[in-house]
Short mmCIF file of C-alpha atoms and ligand atoms in Angstrom, two decimals:
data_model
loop_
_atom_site.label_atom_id
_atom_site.label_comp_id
_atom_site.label_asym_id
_atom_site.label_seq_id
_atom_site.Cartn_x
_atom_site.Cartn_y
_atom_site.Cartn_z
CA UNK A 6 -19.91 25.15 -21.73
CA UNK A 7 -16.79 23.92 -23.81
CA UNK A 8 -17.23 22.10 -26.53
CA UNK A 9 -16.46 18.03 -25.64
CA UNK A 10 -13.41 16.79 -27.40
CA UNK A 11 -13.94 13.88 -29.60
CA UNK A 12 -12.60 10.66 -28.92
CA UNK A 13 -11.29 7.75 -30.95
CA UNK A 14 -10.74 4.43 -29.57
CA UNK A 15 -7.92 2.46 -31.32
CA UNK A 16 -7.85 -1.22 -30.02
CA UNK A 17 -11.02 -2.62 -28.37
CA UNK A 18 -9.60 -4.70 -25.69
CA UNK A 19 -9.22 -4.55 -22.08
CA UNK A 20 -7.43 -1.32 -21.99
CA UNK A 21 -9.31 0.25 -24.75
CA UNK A 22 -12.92 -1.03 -22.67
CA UNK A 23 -10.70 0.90 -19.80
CA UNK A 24 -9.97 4.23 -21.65
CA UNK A 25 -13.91 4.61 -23.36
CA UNK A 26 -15.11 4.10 -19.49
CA UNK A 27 -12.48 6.58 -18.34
CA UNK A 28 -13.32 9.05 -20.64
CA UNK A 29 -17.03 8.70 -20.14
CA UNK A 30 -16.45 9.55 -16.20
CA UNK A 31 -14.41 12.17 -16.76
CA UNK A 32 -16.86 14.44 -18.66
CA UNK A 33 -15.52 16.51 -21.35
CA UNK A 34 -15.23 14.32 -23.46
CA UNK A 35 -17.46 12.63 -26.52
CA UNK A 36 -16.76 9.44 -27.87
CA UNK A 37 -17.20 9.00 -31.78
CA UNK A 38 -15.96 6.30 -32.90
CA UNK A 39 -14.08 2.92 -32.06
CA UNK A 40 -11.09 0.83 -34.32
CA UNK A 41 -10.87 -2.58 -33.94
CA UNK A 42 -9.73 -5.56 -36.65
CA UNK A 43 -12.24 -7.66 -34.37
CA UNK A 44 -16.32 -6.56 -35.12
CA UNK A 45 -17.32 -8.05 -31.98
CA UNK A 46 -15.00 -5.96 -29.88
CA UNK A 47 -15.50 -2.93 -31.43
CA UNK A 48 -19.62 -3.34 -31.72
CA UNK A 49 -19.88 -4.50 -27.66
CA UNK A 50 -18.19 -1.20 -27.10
CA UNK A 51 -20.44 0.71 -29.60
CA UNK A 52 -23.32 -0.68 -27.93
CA UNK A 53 -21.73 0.33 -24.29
CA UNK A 54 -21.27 3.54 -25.10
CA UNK A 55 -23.33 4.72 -27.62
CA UNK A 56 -20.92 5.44 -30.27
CA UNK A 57 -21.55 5.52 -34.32
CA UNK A 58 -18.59 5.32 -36.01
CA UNK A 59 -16.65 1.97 -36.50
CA UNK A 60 -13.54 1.14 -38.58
CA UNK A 61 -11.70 -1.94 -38.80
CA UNK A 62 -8.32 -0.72 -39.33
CA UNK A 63 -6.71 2.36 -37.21
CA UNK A 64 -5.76 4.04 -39.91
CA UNK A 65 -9.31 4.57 -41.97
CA UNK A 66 -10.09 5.82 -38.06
CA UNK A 67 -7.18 8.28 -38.03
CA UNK A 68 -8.11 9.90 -41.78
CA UNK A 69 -11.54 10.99 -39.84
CA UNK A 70 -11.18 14.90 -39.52
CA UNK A 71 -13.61 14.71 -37.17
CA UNK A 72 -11.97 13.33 -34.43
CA UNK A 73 -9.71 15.63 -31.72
CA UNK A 74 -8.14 12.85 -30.17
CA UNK A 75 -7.08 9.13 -29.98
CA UNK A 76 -6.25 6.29 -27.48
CA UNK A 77 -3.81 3.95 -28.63
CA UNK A 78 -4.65 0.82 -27.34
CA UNK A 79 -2.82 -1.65 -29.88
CA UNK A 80 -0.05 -4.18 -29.21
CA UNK A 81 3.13 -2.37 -28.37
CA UNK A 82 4.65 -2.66 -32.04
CA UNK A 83 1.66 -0.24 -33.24
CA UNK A 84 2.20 2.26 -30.87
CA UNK A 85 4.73 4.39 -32.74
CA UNK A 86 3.44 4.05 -36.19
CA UNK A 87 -0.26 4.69 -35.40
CA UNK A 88 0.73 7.81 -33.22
CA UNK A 89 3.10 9.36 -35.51
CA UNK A 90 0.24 8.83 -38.23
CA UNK A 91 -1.97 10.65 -35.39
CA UNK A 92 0.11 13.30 -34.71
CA UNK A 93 0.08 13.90 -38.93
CA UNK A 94 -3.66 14.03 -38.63
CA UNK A 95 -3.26 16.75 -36.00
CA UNK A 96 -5.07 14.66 -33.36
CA UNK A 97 -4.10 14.34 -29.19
CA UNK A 98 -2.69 11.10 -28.27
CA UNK A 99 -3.07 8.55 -25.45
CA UNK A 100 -0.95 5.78 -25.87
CA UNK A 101 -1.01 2.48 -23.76
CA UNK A 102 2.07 1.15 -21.48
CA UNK A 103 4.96 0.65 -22.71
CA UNK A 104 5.23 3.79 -24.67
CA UNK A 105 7.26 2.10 -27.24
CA UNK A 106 9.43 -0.69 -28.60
CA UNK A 107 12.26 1.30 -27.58
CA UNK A 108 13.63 4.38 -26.78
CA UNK A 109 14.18 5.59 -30.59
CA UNK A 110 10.72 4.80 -31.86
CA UNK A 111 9.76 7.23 -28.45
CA UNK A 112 11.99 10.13 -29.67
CA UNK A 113 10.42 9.75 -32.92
CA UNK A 114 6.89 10.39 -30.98
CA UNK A 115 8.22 13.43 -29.02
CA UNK A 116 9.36 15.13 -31.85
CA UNK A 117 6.56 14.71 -33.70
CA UNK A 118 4.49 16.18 -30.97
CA UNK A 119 6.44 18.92 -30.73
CA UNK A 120 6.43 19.69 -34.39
CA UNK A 121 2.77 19.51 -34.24
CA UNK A 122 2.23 20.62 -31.10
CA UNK A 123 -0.03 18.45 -29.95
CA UNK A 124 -0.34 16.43 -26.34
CA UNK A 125 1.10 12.79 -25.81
CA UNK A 126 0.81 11.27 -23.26
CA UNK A 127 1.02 7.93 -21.72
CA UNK A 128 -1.76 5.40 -20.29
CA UNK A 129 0.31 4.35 -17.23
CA UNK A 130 -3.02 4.56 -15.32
CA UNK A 131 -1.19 3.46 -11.87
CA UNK A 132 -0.38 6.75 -11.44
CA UNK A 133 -3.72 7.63 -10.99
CA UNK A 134 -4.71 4.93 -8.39
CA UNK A 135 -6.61 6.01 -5.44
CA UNK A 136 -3.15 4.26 -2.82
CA UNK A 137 -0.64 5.82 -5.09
CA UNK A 138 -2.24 9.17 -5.78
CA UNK A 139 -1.94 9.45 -1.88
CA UNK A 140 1.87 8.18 -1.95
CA UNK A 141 2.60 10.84 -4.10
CA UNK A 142 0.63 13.43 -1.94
CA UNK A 143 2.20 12.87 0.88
CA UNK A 144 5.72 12.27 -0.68
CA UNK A 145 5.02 15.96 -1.68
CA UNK A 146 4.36 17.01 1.04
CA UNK A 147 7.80 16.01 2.33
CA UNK A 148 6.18 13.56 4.92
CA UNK A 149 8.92 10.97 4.46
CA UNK A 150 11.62 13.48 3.84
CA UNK A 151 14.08 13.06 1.11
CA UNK A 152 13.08 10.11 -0.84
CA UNK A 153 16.63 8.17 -1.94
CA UNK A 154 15.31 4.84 -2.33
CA UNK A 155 12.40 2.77 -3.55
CA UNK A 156 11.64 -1.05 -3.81
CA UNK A 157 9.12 -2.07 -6.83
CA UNK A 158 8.21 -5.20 -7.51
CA UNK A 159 5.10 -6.82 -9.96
CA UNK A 160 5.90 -10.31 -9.95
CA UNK A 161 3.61 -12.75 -11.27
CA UNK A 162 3.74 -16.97 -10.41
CA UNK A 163 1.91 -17.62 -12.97
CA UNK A 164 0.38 -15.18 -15.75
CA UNK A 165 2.28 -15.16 -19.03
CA UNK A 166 -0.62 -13.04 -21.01
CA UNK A 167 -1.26 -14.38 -24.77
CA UNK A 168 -3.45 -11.18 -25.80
CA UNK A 169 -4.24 -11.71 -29.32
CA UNK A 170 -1.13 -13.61 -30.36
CA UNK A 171 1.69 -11.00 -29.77
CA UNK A 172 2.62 -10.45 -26.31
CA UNK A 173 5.72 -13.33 -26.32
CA UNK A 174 6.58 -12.48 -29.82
CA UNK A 175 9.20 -9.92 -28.84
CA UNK A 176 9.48 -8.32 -32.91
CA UNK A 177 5.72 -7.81 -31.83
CA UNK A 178 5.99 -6.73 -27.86
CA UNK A 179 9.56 -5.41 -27.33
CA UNK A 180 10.18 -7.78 -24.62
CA UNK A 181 8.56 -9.99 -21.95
CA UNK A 182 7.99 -9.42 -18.31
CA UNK A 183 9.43 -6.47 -17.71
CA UNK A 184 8.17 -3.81 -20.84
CA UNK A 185 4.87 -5.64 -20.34
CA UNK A 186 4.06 -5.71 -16.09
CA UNK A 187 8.04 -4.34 -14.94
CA UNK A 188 7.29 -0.78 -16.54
CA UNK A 189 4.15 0.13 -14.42
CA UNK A 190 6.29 -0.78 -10.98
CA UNK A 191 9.25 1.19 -12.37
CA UNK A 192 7.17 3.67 -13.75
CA UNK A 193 5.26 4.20 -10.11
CA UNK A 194 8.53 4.18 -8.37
CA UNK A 195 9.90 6.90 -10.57
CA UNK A 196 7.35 9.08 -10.47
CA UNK A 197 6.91 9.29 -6.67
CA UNK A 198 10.58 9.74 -6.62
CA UNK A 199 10.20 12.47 -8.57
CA UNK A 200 11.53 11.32 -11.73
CA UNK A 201 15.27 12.04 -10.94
CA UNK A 202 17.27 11.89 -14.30
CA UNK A 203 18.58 7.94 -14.69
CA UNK A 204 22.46 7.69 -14.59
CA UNK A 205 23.06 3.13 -15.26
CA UNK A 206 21.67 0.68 -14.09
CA UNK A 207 23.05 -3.21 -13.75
CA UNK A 208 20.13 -5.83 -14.87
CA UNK A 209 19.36 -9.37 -15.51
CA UNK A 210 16.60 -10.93 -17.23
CA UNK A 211 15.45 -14.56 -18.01
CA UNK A 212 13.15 -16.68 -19.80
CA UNK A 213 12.86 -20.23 -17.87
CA UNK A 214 8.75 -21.00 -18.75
CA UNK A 215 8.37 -20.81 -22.28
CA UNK A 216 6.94 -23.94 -22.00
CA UNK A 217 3.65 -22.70 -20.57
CA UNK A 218 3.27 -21.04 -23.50
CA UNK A 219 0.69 -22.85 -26.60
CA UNK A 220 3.65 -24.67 -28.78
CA UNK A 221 1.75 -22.17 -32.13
CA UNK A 222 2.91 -18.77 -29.92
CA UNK A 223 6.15 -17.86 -31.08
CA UNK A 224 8.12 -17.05 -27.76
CA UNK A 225 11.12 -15.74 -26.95
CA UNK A 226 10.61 -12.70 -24.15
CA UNK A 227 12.11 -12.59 -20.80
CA UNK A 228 9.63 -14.07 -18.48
CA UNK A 229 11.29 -12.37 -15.36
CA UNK A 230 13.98 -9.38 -15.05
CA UNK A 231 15.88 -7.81 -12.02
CA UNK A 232 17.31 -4.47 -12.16
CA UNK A 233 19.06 -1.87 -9.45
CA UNK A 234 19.17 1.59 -11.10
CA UNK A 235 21.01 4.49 -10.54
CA UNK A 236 19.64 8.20 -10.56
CA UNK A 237 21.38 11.67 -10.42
CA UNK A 238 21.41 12.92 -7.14
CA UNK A 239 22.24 9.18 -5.30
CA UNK A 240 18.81 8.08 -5.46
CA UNK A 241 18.01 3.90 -6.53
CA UNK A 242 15.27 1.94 -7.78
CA UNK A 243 15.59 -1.98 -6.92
CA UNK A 244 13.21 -3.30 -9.25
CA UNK A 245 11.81 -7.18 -9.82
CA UNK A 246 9.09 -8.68 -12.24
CA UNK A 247 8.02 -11.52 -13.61
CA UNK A 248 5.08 -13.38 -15.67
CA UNK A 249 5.80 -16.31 -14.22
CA UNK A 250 8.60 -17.29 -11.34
CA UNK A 251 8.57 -19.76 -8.22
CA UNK A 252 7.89 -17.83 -5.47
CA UNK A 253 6.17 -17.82 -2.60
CA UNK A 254 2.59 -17.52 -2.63
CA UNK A 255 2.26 -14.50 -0.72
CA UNK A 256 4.63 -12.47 -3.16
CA UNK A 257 2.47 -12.51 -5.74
CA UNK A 258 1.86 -9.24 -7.28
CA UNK A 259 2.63 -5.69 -6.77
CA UNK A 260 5.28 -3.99 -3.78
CA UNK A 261 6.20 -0.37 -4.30
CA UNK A 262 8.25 0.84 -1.16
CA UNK A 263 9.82 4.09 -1.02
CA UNK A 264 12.12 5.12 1.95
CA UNK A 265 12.85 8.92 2.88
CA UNK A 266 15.13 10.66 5.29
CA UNK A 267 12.36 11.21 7.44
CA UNK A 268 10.25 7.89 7.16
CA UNK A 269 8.86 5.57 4.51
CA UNK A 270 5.57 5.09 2.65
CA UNK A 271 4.09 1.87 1.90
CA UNK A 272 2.15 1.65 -1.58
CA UNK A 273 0.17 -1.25 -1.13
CA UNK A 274 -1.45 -3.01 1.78
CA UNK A 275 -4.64 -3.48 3.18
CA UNK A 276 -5.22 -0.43 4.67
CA UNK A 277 -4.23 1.31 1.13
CA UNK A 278 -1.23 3.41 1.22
CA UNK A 279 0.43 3.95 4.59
CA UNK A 280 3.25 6.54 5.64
CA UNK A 281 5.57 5.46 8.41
CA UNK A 282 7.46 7.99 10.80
CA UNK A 283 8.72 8.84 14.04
CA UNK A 284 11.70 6.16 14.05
CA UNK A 285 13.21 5.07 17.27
CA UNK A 286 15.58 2.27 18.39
CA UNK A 287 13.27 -0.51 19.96
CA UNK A 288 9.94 1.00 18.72
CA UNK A 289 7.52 0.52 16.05
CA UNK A 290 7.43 3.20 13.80
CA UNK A 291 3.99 5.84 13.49
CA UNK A 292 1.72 4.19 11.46
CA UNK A 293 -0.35 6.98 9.35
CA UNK A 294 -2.83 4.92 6.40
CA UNK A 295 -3.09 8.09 3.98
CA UNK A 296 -6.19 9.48 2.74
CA UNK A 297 -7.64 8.55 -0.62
CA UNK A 298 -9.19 10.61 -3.80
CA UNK A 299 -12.52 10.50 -4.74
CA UNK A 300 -11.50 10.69 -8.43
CA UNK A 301 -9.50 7.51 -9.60
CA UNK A 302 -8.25 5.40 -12.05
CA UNK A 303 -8.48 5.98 -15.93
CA UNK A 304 -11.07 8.64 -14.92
CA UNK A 305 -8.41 10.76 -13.63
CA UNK A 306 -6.42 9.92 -16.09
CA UNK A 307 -9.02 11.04 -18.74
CA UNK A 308 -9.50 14.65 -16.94
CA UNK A 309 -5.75 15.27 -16.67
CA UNK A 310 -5.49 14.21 -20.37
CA UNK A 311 -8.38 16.74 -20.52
CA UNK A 312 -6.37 19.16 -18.94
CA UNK A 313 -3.61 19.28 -21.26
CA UNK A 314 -5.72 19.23 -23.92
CA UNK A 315 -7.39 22.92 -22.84
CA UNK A 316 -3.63 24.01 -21.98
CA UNK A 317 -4.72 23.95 -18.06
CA UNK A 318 -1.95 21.00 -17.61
CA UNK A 319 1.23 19.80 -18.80
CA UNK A 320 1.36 15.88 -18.92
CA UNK A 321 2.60 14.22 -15.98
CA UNK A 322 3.51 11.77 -18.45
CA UNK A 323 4.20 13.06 -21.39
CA UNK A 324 6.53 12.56 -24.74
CA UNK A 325 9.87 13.13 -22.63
CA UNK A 326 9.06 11.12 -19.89
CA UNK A 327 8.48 8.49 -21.96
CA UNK A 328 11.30 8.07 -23.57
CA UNK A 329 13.34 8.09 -20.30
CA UNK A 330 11.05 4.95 -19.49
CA UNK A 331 11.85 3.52 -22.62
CA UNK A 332 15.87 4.09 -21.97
CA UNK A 333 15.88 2.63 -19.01
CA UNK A 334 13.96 -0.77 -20.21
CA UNK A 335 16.18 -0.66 -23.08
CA UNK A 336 19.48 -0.37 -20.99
CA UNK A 337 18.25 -3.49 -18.59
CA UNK A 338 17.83 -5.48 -21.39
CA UNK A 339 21.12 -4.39 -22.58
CA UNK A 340 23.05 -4.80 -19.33
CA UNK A 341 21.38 -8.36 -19.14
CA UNK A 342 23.01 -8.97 -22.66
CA UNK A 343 25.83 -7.52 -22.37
CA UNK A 344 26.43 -8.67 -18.57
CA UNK A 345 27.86 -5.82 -17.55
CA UNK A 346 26.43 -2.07 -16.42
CA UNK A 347 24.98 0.44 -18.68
CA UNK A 348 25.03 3.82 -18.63
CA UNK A 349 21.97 6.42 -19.56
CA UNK A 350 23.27 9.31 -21.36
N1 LIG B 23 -2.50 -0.44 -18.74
C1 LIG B 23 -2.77 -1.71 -18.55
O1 LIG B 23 -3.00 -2.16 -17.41
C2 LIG B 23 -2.78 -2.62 -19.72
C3 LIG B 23 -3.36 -3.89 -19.62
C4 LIG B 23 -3.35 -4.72 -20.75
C5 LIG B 23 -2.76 -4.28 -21.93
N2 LIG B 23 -2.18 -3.04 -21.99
C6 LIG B 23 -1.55 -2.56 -23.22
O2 LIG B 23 -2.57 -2.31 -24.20
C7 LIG B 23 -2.13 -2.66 -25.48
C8 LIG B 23 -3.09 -3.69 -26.10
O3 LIG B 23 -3.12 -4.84 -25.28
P1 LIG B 23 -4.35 -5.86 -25.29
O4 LIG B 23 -4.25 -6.63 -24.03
O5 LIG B 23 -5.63 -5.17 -25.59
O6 LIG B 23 -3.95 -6.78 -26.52
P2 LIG B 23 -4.90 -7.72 -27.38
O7 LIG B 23 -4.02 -8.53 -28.24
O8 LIG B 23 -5.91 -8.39 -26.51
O9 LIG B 23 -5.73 -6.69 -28.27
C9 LIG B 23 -5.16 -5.91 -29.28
C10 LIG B 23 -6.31 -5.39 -30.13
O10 LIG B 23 -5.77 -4.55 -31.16
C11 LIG B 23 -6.51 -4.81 -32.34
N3 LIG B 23 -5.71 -4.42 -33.51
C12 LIG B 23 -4.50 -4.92 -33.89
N4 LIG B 23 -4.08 -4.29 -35.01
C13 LIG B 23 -5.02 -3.38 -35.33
C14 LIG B 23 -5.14 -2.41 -36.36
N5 LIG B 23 -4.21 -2.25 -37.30
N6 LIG B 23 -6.25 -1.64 -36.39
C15 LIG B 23 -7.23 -1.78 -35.46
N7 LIG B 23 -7.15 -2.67 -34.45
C16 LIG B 23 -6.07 -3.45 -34.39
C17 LIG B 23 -6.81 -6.29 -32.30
O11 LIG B 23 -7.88 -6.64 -33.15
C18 LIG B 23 -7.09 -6.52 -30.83
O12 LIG B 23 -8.46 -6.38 -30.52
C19 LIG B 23 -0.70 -3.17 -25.32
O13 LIG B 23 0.21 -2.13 -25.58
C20 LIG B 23 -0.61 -3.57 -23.85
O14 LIG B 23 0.70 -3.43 -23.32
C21 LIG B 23 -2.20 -2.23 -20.91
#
């Protein structure tokens, strides 16, 4: 049997709780030690999962030679830092959503992996969902056809998060709504589009609710942002999120439509994800709910990270990929700015 790779958790929080689980389901994989300013976070996940090591800081965790790999599950303004610092150490890396601050601190990370050749790749666990693994099956499959168009949406009513202190800080986040909640919708989208190169987008963001945020929280993020994007080969993404907006109550949430020559698949309903076909004038389309996975979530996740790892894989969402997510966040914010359309070179 191989020998497990050992595991570092960086950031005890939800996510990080998320990746130790993920990686304990996937097999493969041994986790060692856990990194966490708070001792209570990091000692209920010692206690979970039977691990010895603890450090308070990420970087005593990172000077550990015995360690193969880290999650990075620290607000978004560690993310670069602590990975390039991982990469030095000659260690795999999982980072959380968003990859980065911005597109230059993600170019940073890809060449650094490729100097050390090592894996990155990113936690966008949505991928891996049991309704959107099936999207993307049957989108591969050519079911709908040629997919030119998609309609994502996360918006929340009411959910500006607070996390520990950072999240509407945006020197600390990056931005609001749409780098926090926007970028898994986009990031979905994308992917079962299959990531076409971005070309410009037009966006627009806003903050209107600071005030439900504590009066001690510094805040100044967008709080909801709007963006139609442009792709190489005349394919869109109409994209809308927010952390808080008035909107009706059944919009809450997340939409991810994509529409094909040949028919359309619906992300999320009830009956998981559901392809349509067999269009007529005056009839309902073929209604096909799409078969589901057994192996989901950041378990899947952990096995394709485990994958790259042994050089069985190449990350579906890797270094490069990420810093195309990060240029097209960056250019929305910009064309909201700027009020006019950027272009993605
Ligand atoms: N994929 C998802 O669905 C999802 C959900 C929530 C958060 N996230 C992402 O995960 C990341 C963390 O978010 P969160 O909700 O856990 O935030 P949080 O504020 O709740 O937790 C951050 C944790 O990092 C720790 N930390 C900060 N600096 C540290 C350091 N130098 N060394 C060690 N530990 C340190 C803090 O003590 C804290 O426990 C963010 O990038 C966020 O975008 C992803």
């Amino acid at each position: 049997m191989a020998e497990a790779i050992r595991v570092g958790i960086i950031g005890a929080g939800w996510p990080g709780t998320a990746h130790a689980k993920g990686y304990a389901e996937a097999s493969g994989f041994k986790l060692v030690a856990v990194a966490d300013l708070i001792p209570s976070r990091r000692q209920a996940m010692m206690r979970e999962h039977g691990i010895t090591k603890e450090f308070a800081d990420a970087k005593d965790l990172l000077a550990d030679k015995d360690i193969d790999a880290v999650s990075i599950c620290l607000p978004n303004y560690l993310h670069a830092p602590i990975a390039l610092e991982a990469l030095k150490s000659g260690k795999h890396v999982m980072i959380e959503k968003p990859p980065a601050m911005n597109a230059n601190e993600a170019k940073k990370i890809q060449a650094a992996a490729e100097k050390k050749k090592k894996i990155v790749m990113y936690s966008v666990q949505r991928r891996f969902g049991p309704a959107e693994q099936a999207a993307k099956q049957a989108i591969a499959k050519g079911y709908a056809g040629e997919v030119y168009h998609a309609r994502a949406s996360y918006t929340r009513t009411r959910g500006i998060p607070l996390g520990t202190g950072w999240f509407t800080d945006k020197s600390k986040s990056g931005g609001g709504a749409l780098i926090d909640i926007g970028v898994h919708m986009l990031d979905l989208a994308w992917f079962l589009m299959g990531q076409p190169r971005p070309i410009g987008l037009y966006g627009m963001a806003y903050q209107r609710f600071g005030n439900l945020v504590p009066k001690d929280h510094i805040c100044n993020c967008d709080d909801a942002a709007f963006a139609l994007i442009r792709f190489e080969g005349g394919k869109s993404i109409e994209l809308a999120t927010s952390w808080a907006i008035n909107q009706p109550p059944h919009q809450e949430g997340t939409v991810c439509r994509m529409y094909g020559s040949e028919g359309a698949v619906d992300v999320y309903t009830s009956q998981g994800a559901v392809l349509y076909r067999n269009f007529k004038q005056g009839e309902q389309p073929k209604a096909t709910p799409l078969k589901q996975p057994k192996l989901i979530g950041h378990a899947a996740l952990m096995r394709h990270f485990k994958e790259c790892i042994q050089g069985k894989a190449t990350p579906i969402i890797g270094a490069q990929e990420g810093v195309q997510l990060m240029q097209m966040l960056d250019a929305i914010y910009k064309s909201s700015d700027t009020g006019k359309s950027v272009e993605i070179k």
